CSV table of C-alpha atoms in Angstrom, one decimal:
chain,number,residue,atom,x,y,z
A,3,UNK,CA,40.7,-21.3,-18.1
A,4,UNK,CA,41.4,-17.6,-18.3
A,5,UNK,CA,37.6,-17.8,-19.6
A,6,UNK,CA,35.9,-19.7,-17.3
A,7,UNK,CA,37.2,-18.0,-14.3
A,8,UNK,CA,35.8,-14.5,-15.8
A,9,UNK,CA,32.3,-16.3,-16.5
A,10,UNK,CA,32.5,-17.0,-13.4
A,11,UNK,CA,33.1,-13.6,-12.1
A,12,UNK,CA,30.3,-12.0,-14.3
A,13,UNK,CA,27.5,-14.6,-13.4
A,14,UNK,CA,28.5,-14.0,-9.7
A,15,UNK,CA,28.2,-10.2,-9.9
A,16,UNK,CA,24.6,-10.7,-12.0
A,17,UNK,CA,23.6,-13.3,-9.0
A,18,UNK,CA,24.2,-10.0,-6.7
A,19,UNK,CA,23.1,-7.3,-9.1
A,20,UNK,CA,19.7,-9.4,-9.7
A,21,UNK,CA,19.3,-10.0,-5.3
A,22,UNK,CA,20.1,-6.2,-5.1
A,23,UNK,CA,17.1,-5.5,-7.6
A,24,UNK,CA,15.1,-7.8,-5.5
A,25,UNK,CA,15.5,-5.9,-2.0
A,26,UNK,CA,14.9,-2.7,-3.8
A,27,UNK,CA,11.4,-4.1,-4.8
A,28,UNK,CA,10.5,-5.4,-1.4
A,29,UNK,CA,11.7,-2.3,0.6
A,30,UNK,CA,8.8,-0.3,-1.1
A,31,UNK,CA,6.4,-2.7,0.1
A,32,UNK,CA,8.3,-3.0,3.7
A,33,UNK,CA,7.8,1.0,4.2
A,34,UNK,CA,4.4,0.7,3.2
A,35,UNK,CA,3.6,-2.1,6.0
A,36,UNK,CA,5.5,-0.5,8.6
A,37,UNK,CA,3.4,3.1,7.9
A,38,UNK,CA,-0.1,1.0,8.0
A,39,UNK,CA,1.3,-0.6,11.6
A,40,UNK,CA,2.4,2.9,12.8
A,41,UNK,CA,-0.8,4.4,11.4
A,42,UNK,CA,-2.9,1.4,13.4
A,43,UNK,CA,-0.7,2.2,16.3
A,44,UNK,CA,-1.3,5.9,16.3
A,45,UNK,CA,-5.5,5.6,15.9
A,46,UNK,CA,-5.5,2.7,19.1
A,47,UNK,CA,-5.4,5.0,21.4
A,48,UNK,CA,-9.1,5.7,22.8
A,49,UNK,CA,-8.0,9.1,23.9
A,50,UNK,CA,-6.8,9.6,20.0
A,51,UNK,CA,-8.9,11.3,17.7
A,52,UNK,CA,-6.8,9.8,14.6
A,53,UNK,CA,-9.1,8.2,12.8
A,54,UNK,CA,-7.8,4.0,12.4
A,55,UNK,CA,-8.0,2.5,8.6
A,56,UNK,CA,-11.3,0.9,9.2
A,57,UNK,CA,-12.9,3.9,10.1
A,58,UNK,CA,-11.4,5.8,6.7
A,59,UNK,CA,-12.6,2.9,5.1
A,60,UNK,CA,-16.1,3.3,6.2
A,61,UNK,CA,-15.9,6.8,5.7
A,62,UNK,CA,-14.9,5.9,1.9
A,63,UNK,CA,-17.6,3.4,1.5
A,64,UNK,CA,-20.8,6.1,2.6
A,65,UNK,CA,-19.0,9.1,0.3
A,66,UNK,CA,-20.0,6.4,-2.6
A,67,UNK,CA,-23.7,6.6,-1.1
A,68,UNK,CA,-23.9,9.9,-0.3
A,69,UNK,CA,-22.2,12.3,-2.9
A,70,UNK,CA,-20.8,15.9,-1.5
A,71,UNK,CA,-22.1,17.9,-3.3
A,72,UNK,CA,-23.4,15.5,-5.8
A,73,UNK,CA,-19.8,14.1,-6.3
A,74,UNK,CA,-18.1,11.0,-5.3
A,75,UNK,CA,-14.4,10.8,-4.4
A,76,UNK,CA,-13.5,10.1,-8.3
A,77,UNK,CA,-15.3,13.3,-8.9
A,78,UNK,CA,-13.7,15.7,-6.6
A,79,UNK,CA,-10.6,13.9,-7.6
A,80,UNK,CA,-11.2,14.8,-11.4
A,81,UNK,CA,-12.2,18.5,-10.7
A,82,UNK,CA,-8.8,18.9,-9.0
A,83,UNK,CA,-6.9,17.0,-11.8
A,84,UNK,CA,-9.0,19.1,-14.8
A,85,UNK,CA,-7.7,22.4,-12.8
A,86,UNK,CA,-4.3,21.0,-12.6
A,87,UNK,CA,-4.4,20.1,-16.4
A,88,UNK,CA,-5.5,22.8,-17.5
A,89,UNK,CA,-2.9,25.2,-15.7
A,90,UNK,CA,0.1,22.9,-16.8
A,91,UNK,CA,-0.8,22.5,-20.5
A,92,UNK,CA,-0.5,26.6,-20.4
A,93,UNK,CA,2.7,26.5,-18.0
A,94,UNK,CA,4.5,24.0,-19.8
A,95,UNK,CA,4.0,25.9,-22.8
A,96,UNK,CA,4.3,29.6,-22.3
A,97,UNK,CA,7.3,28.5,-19.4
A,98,UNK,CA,9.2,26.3,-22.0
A,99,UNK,CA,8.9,29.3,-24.6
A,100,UNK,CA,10.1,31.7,-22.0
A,101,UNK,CA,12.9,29.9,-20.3
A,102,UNK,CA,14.3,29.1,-23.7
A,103,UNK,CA,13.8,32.9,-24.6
A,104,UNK,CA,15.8,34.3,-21.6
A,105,UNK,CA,18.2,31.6,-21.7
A,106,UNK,CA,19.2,31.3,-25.4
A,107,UNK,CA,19.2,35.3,-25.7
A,108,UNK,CA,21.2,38.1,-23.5
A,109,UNK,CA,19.4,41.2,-24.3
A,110,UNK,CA,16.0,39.3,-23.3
A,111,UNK,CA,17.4,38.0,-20.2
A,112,UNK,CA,18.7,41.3,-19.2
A,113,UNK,CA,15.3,42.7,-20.3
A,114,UNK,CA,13.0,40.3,-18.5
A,115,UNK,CA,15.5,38.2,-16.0
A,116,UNK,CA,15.2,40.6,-13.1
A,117,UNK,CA,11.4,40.8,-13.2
A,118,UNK,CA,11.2,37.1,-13.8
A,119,UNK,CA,13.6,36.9,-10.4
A,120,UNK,CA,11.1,39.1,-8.6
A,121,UNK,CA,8.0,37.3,-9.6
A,122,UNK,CA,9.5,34.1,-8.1
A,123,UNK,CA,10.2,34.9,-4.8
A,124,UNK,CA,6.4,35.8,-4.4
A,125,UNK,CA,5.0,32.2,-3.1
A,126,UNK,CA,1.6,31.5,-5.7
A,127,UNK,CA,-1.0,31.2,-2.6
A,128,UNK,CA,0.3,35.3,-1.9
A,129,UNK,CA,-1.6,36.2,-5.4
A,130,UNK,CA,-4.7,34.3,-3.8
A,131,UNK,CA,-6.6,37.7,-2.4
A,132,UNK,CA,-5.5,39.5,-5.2
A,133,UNK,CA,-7.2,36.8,-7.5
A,134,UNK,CA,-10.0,36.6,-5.3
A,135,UNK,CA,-10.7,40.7,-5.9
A,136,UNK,CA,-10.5,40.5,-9.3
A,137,UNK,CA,-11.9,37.5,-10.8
A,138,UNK,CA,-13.9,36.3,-7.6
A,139,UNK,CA,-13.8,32.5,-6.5
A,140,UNK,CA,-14.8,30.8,-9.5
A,141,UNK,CA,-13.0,28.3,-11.4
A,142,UNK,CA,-10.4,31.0,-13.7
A,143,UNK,CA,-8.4,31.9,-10.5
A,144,UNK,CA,-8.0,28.6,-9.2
A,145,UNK,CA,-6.7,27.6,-12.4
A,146,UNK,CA,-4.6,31.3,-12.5
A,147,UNK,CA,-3.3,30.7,-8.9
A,148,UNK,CA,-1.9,27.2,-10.5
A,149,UNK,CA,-0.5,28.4,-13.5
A,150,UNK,CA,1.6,30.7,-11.5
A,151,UNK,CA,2.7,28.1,-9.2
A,152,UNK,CA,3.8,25.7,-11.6
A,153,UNK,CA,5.3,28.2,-14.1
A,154,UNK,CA,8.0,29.4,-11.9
A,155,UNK,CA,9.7,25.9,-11.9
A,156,UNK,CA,9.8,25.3,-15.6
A,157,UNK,CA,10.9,28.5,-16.4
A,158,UNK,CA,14.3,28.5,-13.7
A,159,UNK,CA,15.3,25.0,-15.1
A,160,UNK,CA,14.5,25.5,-19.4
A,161,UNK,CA,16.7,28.6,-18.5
A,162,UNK,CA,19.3,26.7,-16.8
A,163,UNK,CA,19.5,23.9,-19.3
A,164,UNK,CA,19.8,26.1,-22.2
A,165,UNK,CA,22.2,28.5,-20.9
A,166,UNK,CA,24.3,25.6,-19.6
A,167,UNK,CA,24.6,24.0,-23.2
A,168,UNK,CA,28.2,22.5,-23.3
A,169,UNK,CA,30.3,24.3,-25.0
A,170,UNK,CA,31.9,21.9,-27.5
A,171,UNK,CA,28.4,20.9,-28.7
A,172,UNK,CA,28.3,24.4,-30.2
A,173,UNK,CA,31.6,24.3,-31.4
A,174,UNK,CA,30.5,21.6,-33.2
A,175,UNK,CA,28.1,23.4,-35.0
A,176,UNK,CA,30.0,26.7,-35.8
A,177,UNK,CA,32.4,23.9,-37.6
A,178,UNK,CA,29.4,22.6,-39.3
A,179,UNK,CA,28.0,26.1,-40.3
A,180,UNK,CA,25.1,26.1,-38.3
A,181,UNK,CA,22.8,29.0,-38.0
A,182,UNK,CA,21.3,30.2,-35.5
A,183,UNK,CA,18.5,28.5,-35.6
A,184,UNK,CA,20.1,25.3,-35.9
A,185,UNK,CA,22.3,25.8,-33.4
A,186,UNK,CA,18.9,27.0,-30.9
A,187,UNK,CA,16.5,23.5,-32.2
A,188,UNK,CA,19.1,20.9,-33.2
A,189,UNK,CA,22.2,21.6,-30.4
A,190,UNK,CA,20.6,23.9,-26.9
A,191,UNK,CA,16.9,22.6,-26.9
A,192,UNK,CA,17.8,18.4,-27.6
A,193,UNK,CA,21.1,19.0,-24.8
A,194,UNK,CA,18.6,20.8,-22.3
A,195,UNK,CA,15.6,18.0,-22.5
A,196,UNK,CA,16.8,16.6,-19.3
A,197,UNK,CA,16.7,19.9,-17.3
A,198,UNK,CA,13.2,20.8,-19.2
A,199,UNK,CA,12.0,17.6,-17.8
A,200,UNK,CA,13.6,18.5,-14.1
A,201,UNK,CA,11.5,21.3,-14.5
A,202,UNK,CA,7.9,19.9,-15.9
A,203,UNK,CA,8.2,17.1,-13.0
A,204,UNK,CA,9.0,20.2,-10.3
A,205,UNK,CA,5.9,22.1,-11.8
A,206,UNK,CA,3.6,18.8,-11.8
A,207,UNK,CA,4.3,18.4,-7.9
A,208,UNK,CA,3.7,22.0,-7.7
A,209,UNK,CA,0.9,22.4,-9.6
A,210,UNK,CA,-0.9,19.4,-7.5
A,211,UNK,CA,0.0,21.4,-4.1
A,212,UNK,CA,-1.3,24.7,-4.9
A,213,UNK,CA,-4.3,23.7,-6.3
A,214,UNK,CA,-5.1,21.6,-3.5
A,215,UNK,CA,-4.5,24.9,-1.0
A,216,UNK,CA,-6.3,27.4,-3.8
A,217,UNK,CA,-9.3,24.5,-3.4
A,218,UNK,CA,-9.4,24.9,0.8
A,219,UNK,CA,-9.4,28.6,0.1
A,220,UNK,CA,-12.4,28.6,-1.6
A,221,UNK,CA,-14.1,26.1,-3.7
A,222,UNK,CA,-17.0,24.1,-4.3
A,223,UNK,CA,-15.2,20.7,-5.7
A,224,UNK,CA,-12.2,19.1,-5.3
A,225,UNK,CA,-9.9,16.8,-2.9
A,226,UNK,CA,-9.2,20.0,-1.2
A,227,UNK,CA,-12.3,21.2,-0.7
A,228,UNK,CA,-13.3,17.8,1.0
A,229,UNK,CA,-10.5,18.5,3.3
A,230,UNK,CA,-12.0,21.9,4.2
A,231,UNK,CA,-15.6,19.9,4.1
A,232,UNK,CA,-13.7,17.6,6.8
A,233,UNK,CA,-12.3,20.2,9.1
A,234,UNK,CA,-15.5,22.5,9.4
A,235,UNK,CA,-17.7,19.4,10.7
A,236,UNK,CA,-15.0,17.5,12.7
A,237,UNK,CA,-15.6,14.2,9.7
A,238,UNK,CA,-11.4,13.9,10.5
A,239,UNK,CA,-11.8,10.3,8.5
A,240,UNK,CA,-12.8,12.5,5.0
A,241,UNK,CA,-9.9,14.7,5.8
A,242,UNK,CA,-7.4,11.4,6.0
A,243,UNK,CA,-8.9,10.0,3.3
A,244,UNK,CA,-8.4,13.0,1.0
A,245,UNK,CA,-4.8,13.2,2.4
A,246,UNK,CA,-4.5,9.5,0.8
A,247,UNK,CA,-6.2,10.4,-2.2
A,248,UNK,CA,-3.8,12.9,-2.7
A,249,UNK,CA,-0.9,11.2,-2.4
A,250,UNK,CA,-1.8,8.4,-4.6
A,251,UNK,CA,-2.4,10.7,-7.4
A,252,UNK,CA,0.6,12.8,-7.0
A,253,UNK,CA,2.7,9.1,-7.3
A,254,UNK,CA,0.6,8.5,-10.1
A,255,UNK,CA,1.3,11.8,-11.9
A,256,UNK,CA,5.1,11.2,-11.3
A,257,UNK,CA,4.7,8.0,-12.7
A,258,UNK,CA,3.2,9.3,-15.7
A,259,UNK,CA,5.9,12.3,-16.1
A,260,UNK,CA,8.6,9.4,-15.6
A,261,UNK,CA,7.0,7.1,-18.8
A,262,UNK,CA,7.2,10.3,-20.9
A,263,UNK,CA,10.1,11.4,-20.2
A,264,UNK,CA,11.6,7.7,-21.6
A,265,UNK,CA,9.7,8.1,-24.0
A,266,UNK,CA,10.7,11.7,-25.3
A,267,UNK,CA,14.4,11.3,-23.7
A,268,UNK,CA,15.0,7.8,-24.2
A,269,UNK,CA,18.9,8.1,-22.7
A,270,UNK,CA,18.0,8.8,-19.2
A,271,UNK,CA,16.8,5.7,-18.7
A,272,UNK,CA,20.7,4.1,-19.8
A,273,UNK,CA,21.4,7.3,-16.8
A,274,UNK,CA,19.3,5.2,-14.4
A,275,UNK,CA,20.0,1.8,-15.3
């Protein structure tokens, strides 16, 4: 009886648990068809300049007959996304190595910590005329001005992750005779995965924003430049488009960054679930 009654009990709370999985699909969709009805709303106006979802539409449908600048939306989309690349595979790498650096080692933080400190507070579109002087408005400082933005994020949180290693983890190893080494790639880097990851998805968003504004600053390609190419001639449906187009692939990007992180840190998803 005993039994039955707490069968009972479980299969009520995975009725509710599977209806409360089912609103938190449909809310998703509910936000998105409540922004297309404000969005239809704001561009009915006559006196409105906002351009409505047929006239983006349009706009979308000529920009596949007539290429800017002999590139369709899916190439100025690719030209921002091979910058971004680019300046993340670099980040990722040289941040990861230095956050683990400064953070694993006292003498090295106290060396390069303060310098590091000042470096962030120096927002990445500030190096943009500095850039510009020196390497001119080609593709190497775009790619520079986004390395620098989406560096400072993975450094601050490698750093924090491994200088926050719990205590009794390297306890553990001291009991085990670990060296220092071991203690560094078997105990701090595994226990600081999930604030390396905090830090690659903060440098992915950031990565995608700066390049966007290094790309209005000056460029010749990209889903900023359209923008820009929108502005100067008053086309304001290329300049929404492009603002959708951008945040598509930044959902897209933290989608991706998501699957890898299960994949490489499998326990976060038991965090989530």
């Amino acid at each position: 009886m005993k039994k039955a009654k707490e069968e009972m009990v479980l299969s009520e709370f995975e009725r509710k648990e599977i209806s409360r999985n089912r609103v938190y699909k449909i809310l998703p969709v509910i936000a998105i068809i409540l922004l297309v009805l404000l969005w239809v709303a704001a561009s009915s106006n006559p006196l409105s300049k906002f351009p409505s979802p047929a006239a983006v539409w349009d706009r979308y449908l000529k920009l596949l007959d007539r290429p800017i600048k002999d590139l369709g939306l899916l190439g100025h989309i690719w030209a921002s996304l091979r910058r971004v690349f680019i300046a993340l595979g670099c980040a990722w790498l040289i941040g990861i190595s230095f956050g683990i650096l400064i953070g694993w080692n006292k003498k090295c933080n106290a060396l390069f910590g303060p310098i590091f400190t000042a470096f962030r507070a120096v927002p990445p579109l500030a190096w943009v005329p500095l850039m510009t002087i020196w390497f001119g408005t080609g593709e190497f400082p775009k790619v520079l001005i986004v390395f620098i933005g989406a560096l400072m994020p993975v450094v601050v949180n490698t750093q924090a992750g491994i200088s926050n290693v719990i205590k009794e983890y390297l306890d553990i190893g001291t009991i085990f005779h670990a060296n220092k080494k071991q203690m560094l790639f078997e105990i701090a880097i595994p226990s600081a995965l999930d604030a390396i990851f905090a830090g690659i998805r903060n440098s992915t968003s950031a990565g995608w924003m700066v390049v966007l504004a290094a790309e209005m600053l000056g460029g010749k390609s990209g889903v900023g430049f359209l923008i820009v190419r929108g502005m100067d001639s008053g086309d304001y449906p290329l300049c929404l488009l492009s603002m959708i187009c951008i945040g598509v692939v930044g959902y897209l990007l933290a989608i991706v960054i998501q699957l890898l992180e299960r994949i490489i840190c499998p326990w976060t998803r038991k965090k989530s679930a």
